[in-house]
């Protein structure tokens, strides 16, 4: 919206769709798809609208707004191809918070995401779903056993290992908004499990700079020991007011207090021995179920969305970086933080669980640390010219060193769901070696590109003519390349 404009006279819809169907049943989806296909209209699928890249919006489009389909059914004795046992049937608009609450109610555990406001069955599950139980159970989409979808030709079908297996493969990890409209998902659930949550803060206010980095180096030396023991974490590093490492939420799934202490003891012993002081001491709490632990961590966090002071980006850093390239990787982390660049890190090893024959980026199977960063927040982001400069800095100075140190050829990659929309070579970076297969599946199921989303499979055939906005937006006509 133009700055200081309060009378609305010069406002436009920008990249937002012109019309939206507030979907409450399957027939509405079929009608909208058939109408868009027959009239050559741009169609977008939207759930919560969380996508940073603009995959759920489009100027002049007709939008399918799925958010109100929020039914959850517990199926204690589900029997289906590939899996028999307890499961949930989750409608397209259910949020992560809603499914975690349902799991708590039925005394089971389900995989979701960190942020409770994210849609569970839309972009998150189709992108793979990075989640706090990754070290124990892998990615959220690894647990999907069937979908009900409406395809580009308007058919309502079941998709599973036995029915339409190519689409089943693609929908688990190949990205949202491009293969079909998901109506519901069947996902297996797991027994209750123990979790230890913990936190602490290390900085250079109570320690010399040298000691701060000494403690931090030790943290990265034991990084894989923690990650491979099932620990997931969410920590922030920065250099203001003094260099710091804030372990906001450590989430040790499948751990008791005793087993957790055993894993982390060498690190805290090292700090003690070297007189390195934690500004906020290490505290931990043992929980006997996921929901209580989640509430003690992200569940009570008011995740901000829609901020316009930076451009987000990420890198999936392989385990081998901490094994074969430790010194270079640690040097990059130190340089990144010392230069004031944003670093949100996660311990994360999405183990190969069952049912991993899907389109989730191969980089996730190699992952040791997930790193979220952004353009420099102190730069101006308010005009196309400023955005262009901020993006150039992000691509060249902030992200490129991470791409160089964790190339796709060595197991690195980028999570398509929390990425920079300007990621170069996104087909390779987001989808690894799976892009050619995903392209074939897209061609088969949507030969006329009824579905389009920026950076989604098949999107290279289209361009949004948005003029010069500094970065790619959805504020313009969608035309064939
Ligand atoms: C604050 C915040 C925290 C986040 N935390 C996590 C996290 O912990 N783990 C994680 O994995 N990701 C996380 N993400 C990223 C998140 O997974 C993506 O933004 C995801 O795309 C959101 O999906 P959505 O359906 O809610 O959003 P939308 O923006 O509505 O949709 C995103 C994409 O999915 C498509 N889509 C939506 N519904 C359907 C449907 N029914 N059928 C087919 N396609 C559909 C859209 O077309 C679009 O391409 C986070 C994002 C934010 C903003």
Coordinates of C-alpha atoms and ligand atoms in Angstrom, one line a residue, residues 45-52 55-56 66 92 113-115 118-119 122-124 129-130 176-177 180-182 303 305 415 417-418, ligand 1:
X45 CA -4.5 -22.0 -4.3
X46 CA -4.3 -20.3 -0.9
X47 CA -4.4 -21.8 2.6
X48 CA -3.0 -19.5 5.3
X49 CA -1.0 -17.2 3.0
X50 CA 2.2 -17.9 4.9
X51 CA 4.3 -18.4 1.8
X52 CA 7.2 -15.9 1.8
X55 CA 3.2 -18.8 -4.2
X56 CA -0.4 -18.3 -2.9
X66 CA -8.9 -23.5 1.5
X92 CA -6.8 -28.9 3.7
X113 CA 6.0 -27.7 12.0
X114 CA 7.5 -25.2 14.4
X115 CA 5.1 -22.4 14.0
X118 CA 1.3 -22.5 9.5
X119 CA -1.2 -24.5 7.5
X122 CA -1.1 -27.1 2.2
X123 CA 2.4 -25.7 1.6
X124 CA 4.0 -27.3 4.6
X129 CA 7.7 -30.1 6.6
X130 CA 10.7 -29.4 8.8
X176 CA 2.5 -26.8 -3.2
X177 CA 0.2 -25.1 -5.6
X180 CA -3.4 -30.7 -7.7
X181 CA -5.6 -29.1 -5.0
X182 CA -5.3 -31.1 -1.8
X303 CA 5.4 -15.7 15.5
X305 CA 4.4 -12.8 9.8
X415 CA 14.3 -25.5 1.7
X417 CA 9.3 -23.2 1.6
X418 CA 11.4 -20.6 3.4
Ligands
LIG1 C1 6.2 -17.8 10.7 C2 6.5 -18.9 9.8 C3 7.0 -20.1 10.4 C4 7.2 -21.2 9.6 N1 7.7 -22.4 10.2 C5 7.8 -23.5 9.4 C6 8.3 -24.7 10.0 O1 8.5 -24.8 11.2 N2 8.4 -25.8 9.2 C7 8.1 -25.8 7.9 O2 8.3 -26.8 7.2 N3 7.8 -24.6 7.3 C8 7.6 -23.5 8.0 N4 7.3 -22.3 7.4 C9 7.1 -22.3 6.0 C10 5.7 -22.9 5.6 O3 5.8 -24.3 5.6 C11 5.4 -22.4 4.2 O4 5.2 -21.0 4.2 C12 4.2 -23.0 3.6 O5 4.1 -22.8 2.3 C13 2.9 -22.6 4.3 O6 1.8 -23.3 3.8 P1 0.4 -22.7 3.9 O7 -0.5 -23.7 3.2 O8 0.1 -22.4 5.3 O9 0.5 -21.3 3.1 P2 0.0 -20.7 1.8 O10 0.8 -19.5 1.6 O11 -1.5 -20.5 1.8 O12 0.3 -21.8 0.7 C14 1.7 -22.1 0.4 C15 1.8 -22.9 -0.9 O13 1.0 -24.1 -0.8 C16 0.0 -24.2 -1.8 N5 -1.2 -24.7 -1.2 C17 -1.9 -24.3 -0.1 N6 -3.0 -25.1 0.1 C18 -3.0 -26.0 -0.8 C19 -3.8 -27.1 -1.1 N7 -4.9 -27.4 -0.4 N8 -3.5 -27.9 -2.2 C20 -2.4 -27.6 -3.0 N9 -1.6 -26.6 -2.7 C21 -1.8 -25.8 -1.7 C22 -0.2 -22.7 -2.2 O14 -0.7 -22.7 -3.6 C23 1.2 -22.2 -2.1 O15 2.0 -22.7 -3.3 C24 7.0 -21.2 8.2 C25 6.5 -20.0 7.6 C26 6.2 -18.9 8.4 C27 5.7 -17.7 7.8

